[in-house]
Coordinates of N, CA and C in Angstrom, one line a residue:
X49 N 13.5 -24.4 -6.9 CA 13.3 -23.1 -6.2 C 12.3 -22.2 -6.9
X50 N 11.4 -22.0 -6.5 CA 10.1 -20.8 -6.6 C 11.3 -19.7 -7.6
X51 N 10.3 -19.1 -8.3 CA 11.0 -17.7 -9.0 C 10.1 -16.7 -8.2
X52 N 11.0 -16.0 -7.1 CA 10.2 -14.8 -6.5 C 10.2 -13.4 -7.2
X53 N 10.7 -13.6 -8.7 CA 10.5 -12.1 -8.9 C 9.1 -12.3 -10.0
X54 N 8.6 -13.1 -10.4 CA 7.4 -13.3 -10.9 C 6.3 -13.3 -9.8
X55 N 6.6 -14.1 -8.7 CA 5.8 -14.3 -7.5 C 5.7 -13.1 -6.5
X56 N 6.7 -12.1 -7.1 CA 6.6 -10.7 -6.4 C 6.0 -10.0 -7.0
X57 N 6.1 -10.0 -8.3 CA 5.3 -9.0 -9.3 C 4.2 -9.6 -9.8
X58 N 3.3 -10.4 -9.4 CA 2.1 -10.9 -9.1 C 1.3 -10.2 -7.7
X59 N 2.0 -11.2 -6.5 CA 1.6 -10.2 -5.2 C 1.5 -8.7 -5.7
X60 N 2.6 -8.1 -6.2 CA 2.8 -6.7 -5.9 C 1.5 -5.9 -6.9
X61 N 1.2 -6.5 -8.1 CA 0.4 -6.0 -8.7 C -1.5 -6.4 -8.5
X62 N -1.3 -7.2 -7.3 CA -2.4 -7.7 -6.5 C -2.7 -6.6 -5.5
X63 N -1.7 -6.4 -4.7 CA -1.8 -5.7 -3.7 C -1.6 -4.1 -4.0
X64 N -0.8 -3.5 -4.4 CA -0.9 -2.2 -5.6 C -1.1 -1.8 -6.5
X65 N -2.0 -2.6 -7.1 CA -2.7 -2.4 -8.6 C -1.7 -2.5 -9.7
X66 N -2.0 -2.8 -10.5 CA -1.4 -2.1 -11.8 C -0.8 -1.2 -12.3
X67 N -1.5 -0.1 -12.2 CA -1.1 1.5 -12.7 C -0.1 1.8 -11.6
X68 N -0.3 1.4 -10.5 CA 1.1 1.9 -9.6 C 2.3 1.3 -9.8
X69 N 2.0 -0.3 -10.5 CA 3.4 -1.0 -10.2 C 4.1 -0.9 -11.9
X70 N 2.6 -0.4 -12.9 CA 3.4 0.1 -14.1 C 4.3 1.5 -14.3
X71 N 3.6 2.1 -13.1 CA 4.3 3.5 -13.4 C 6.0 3.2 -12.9
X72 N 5.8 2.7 -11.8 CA 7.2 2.3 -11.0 C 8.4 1.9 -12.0
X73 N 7.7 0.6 -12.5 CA 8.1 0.0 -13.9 C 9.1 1.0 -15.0
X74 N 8.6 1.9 -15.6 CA 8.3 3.0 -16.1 C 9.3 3.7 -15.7
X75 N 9.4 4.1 -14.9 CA 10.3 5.1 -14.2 C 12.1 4.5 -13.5
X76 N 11.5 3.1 -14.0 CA 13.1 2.1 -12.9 C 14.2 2.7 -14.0
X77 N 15.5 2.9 -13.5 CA 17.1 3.2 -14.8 C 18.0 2.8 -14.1
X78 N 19.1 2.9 -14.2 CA 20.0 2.4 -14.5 C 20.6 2.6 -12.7
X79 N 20.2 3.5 -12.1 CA 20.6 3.9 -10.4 C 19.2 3.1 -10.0
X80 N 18.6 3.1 -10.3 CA 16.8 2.6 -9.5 C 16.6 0.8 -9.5
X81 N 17.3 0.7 -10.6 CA 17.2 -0.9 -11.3 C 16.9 -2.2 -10.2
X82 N 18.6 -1.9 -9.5 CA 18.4 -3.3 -8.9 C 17.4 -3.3 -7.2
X83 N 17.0 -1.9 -6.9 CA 16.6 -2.0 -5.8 C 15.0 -2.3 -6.3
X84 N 14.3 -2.2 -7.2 CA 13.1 -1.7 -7.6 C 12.8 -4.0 -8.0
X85 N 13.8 -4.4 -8.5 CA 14.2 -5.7 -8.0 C 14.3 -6.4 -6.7
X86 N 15.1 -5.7 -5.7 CA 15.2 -6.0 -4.5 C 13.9 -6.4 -4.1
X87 N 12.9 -5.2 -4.1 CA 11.6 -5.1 -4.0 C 10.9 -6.0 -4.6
X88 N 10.7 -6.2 -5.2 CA 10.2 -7.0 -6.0 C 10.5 -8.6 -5.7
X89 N 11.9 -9.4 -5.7 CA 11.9 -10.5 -5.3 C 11.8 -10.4 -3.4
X90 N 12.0 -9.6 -2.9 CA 12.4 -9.7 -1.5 C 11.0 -9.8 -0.9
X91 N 10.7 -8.5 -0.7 CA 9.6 -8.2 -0.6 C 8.4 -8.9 -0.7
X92 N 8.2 -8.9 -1.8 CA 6.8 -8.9 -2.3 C 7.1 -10.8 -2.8
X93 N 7.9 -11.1 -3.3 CA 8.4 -12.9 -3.6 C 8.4 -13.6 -2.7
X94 N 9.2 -13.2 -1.4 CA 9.7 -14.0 -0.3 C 9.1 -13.9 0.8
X95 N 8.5 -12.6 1.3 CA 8.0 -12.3 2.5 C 6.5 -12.4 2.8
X96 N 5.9 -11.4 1.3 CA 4.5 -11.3 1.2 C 3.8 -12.8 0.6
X97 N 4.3 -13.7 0.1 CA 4.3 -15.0 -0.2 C 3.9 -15.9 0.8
X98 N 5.0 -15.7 2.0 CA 5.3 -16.8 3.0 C 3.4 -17.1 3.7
X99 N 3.3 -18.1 4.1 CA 1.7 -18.7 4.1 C 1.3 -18.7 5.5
X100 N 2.0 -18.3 6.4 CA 1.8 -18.3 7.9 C 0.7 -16.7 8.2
X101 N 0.9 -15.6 7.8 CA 0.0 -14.3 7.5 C -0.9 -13.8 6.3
X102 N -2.3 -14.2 6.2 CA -2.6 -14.0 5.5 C -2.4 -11.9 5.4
X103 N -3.0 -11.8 3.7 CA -2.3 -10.3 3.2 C -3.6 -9.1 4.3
X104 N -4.4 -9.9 5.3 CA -5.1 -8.8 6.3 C -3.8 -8.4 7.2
X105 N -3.1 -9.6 7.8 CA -2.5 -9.7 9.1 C -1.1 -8.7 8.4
X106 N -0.8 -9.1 7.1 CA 0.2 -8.3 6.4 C 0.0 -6.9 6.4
X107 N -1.0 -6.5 6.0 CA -1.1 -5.3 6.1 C -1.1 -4.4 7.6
X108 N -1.9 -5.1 7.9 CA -1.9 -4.8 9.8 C -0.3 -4.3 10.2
X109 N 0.4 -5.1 9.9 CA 1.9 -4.9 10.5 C 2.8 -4.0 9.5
X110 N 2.4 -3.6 8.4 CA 2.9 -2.8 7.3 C 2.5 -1.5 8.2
X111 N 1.3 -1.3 7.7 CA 0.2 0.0 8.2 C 1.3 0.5 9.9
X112 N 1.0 -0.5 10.5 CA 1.7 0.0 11.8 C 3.4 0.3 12.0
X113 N 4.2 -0.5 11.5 CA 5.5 0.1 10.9 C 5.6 1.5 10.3
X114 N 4.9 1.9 8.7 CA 5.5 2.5 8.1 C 4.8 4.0 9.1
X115 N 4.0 3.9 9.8 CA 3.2 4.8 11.4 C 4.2 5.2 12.1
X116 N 4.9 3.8 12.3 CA 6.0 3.9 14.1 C 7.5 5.1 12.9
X117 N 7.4 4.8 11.7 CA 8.9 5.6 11.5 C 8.0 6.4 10.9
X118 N 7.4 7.0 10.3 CA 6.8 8.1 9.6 C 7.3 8.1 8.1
X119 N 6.9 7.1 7.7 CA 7.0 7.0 6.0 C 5.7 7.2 5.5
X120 N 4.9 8.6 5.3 CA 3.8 8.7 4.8 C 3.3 8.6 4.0
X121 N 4.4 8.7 2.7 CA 3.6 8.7 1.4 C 3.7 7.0 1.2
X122 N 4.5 6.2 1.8 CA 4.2 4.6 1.7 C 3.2 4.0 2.7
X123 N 2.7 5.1 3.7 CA 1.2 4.8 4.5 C 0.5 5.0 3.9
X124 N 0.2 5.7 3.1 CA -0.8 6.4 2.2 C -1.4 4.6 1.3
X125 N -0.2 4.7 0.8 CA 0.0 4.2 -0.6 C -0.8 2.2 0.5
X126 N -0.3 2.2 1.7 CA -1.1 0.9 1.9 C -1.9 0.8 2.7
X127 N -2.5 2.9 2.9 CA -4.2 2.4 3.3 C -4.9 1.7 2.5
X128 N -4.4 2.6 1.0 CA -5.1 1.9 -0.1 C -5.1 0.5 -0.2
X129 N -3.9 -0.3 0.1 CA -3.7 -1.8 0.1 C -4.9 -2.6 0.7
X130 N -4.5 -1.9 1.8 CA -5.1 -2.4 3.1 C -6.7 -2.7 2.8
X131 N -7.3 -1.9 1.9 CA -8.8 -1.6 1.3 C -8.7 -2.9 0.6
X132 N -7.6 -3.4 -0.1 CA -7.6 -4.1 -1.4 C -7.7 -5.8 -0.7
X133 N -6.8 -5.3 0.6 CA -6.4 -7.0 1.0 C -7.8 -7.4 1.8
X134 N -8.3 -6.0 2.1 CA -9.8 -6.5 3.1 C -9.9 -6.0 4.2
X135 N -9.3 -5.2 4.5 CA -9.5 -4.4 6.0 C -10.5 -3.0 6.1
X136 N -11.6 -2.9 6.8 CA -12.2 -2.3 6.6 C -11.7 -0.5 7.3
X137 N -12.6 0.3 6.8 CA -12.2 1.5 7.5 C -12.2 1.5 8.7
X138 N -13.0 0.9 9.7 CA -13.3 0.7 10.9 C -11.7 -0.2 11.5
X139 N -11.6 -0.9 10.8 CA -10.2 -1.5 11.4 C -8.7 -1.2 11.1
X140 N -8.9 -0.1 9.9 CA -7.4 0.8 9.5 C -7.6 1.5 10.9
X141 N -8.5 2.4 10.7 CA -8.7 3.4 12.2 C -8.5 2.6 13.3
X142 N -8.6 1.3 14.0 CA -8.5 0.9 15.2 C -6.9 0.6 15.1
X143 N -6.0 0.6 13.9 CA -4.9 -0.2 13.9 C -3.8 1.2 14.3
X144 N -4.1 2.4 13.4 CA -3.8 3.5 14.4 C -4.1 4.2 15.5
X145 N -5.0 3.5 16.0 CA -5.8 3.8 17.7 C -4.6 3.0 18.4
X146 N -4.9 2.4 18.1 CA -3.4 1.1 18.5 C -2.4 1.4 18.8
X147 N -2.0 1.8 17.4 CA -0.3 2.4 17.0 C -0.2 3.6 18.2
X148 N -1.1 4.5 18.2 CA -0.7 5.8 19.1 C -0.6 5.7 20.3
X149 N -0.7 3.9 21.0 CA -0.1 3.7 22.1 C 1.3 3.5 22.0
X150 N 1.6 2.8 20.9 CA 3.3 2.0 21.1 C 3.9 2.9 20.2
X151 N 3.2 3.7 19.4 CA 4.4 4.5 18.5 C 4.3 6.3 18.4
X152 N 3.3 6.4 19.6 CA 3.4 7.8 20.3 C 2.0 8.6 19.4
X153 N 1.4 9.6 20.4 CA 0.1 10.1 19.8 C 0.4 11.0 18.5
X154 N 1.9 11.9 18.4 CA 1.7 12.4 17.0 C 1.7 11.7 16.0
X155 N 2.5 10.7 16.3 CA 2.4 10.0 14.7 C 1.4 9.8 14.3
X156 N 0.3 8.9 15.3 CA -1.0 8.6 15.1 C -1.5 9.8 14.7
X157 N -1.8 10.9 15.3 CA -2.2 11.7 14.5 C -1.8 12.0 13.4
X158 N -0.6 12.1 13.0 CA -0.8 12.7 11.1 C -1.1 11.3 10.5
X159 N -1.3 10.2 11.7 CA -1.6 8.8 10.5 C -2.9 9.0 10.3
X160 N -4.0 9.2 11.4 CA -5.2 9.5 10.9 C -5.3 10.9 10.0
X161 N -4.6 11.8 9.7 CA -4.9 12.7 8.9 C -4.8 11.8 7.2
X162 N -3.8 11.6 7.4 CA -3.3 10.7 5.9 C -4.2 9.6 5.5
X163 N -4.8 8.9 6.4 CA -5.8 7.5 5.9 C -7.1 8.4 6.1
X164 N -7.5 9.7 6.4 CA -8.5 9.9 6.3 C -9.0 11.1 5.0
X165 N -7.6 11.0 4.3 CA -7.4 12.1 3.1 C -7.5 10.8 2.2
X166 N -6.8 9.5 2.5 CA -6.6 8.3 1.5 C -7.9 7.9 1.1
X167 N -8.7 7.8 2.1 CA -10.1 7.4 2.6 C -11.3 8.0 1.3
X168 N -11.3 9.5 2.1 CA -12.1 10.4 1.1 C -11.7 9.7 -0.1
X169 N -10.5 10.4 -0.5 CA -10.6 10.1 -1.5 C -10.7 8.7 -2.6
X170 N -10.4 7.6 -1.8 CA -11.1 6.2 -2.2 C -12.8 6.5 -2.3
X171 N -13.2 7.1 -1.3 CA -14.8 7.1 -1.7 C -15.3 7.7 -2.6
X172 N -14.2 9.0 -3.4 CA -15.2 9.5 -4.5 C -14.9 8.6 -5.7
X173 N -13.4 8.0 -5.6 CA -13.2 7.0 -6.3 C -14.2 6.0 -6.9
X174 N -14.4 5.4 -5.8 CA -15.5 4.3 -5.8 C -16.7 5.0 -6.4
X175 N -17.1 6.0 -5.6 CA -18.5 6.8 -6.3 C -18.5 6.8 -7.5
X176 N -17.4 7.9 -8.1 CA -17.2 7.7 -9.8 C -17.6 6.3 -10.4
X177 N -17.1 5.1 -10.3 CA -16.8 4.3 -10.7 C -18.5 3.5 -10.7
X178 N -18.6 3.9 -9.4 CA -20.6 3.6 -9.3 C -21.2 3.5 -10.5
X179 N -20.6 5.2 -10.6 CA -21.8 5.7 -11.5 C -21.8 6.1 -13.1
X180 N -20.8 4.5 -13.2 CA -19.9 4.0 -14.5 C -19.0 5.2 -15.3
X181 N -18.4 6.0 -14.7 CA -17.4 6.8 -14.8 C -15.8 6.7 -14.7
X182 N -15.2 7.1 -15.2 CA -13.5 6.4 -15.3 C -13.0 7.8 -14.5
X183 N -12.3 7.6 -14.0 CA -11.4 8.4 -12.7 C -10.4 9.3 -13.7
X184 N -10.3 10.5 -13.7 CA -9.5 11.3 -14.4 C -8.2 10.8 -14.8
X185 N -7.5 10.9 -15.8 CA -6.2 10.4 -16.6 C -5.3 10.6 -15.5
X186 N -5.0 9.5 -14.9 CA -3.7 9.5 -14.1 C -4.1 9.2 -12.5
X187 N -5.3 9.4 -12.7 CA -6.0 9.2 -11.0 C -6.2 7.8 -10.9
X188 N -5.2 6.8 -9.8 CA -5.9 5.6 -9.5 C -5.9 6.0 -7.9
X189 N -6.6 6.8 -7.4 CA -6.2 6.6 -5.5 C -5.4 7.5 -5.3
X190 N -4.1 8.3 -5.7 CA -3.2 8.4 -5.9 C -1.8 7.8 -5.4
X191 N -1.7 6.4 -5.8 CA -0.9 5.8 -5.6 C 0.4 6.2 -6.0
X192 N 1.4 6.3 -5.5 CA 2.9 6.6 -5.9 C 3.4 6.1 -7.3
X193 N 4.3 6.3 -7.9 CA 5.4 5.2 -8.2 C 6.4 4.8 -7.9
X194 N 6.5 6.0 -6.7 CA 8.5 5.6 -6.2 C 8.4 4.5 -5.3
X195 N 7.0 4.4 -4.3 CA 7.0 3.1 -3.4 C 7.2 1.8 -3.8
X196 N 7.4 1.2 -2.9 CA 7.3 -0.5 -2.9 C 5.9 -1.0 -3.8

């Protein structure tokens, strides 16, 4: 049997970087413990693993979920993914063009407010980085650490 909590915290620190899945890390105790686990083999071991969706098609269906219930700061957190797994800006934005048919036009709209705040700020990101510069102490994107 596969160990999915290695195989989750591989994916996970693929798909969320490091700095987010260390902070997470960092912050897990003794109430946070087994869920931050949960997450970790369930999630990210079992699901994000499975070989039938590659991590574009994953994201696609993430992005549009955490849209339809209004979990923002975990949209946020997988526009950034979504950058990472390969989906372009052109196709985050068509995925909530989309969404604002099946999961109603306000949501879509504060989704496009939030991936276009995520956005920006991935581009000065990137710019910095251009222009061999390190991103201010604590800045990666601003990725969470309480998310998945």
């Amino acid at each position: 049997m596969p160990d999915t909590y290695d195989d989750g915290m591989r994916v996970r620190r693929e798909v969320l970087g490091d700095a987010h899945v260390d902070r997470a890390e960092a912050r897990k105790n003794g109430f946070t413990e087994d869920f931050q686990d949960l997450i970790t083999r369930y999630a990210w071991g079992s699901v994000w693993t499975r070989p039938a969706l590659d991590r574009r098609m994953r994201s696609v269906a993430v992005l549009t979920a955490l849209l339809a219930h209004g979990h923002w700061d975990e949209f946020a957190m997988h526009v950034r993914a979504a950058l990472t797994n390969g989906l372009t800006t052109d196709e985050i934005r068509e995925v909530i063009l989309q969404s604002a048919v099946y999961c109603g036009v306000p949501a879509a709209n504060h989704g496009f407010a939030v991936a276009q705040q995520v956005l920006e700020e991935q581009q000065v990101l990137d710019e910095q980085r251009g222009r061999g510069e390190e991103p201010a102490a604590g800045q990666d994107g601003g990725r969470r650490a309480g998310g998945a």
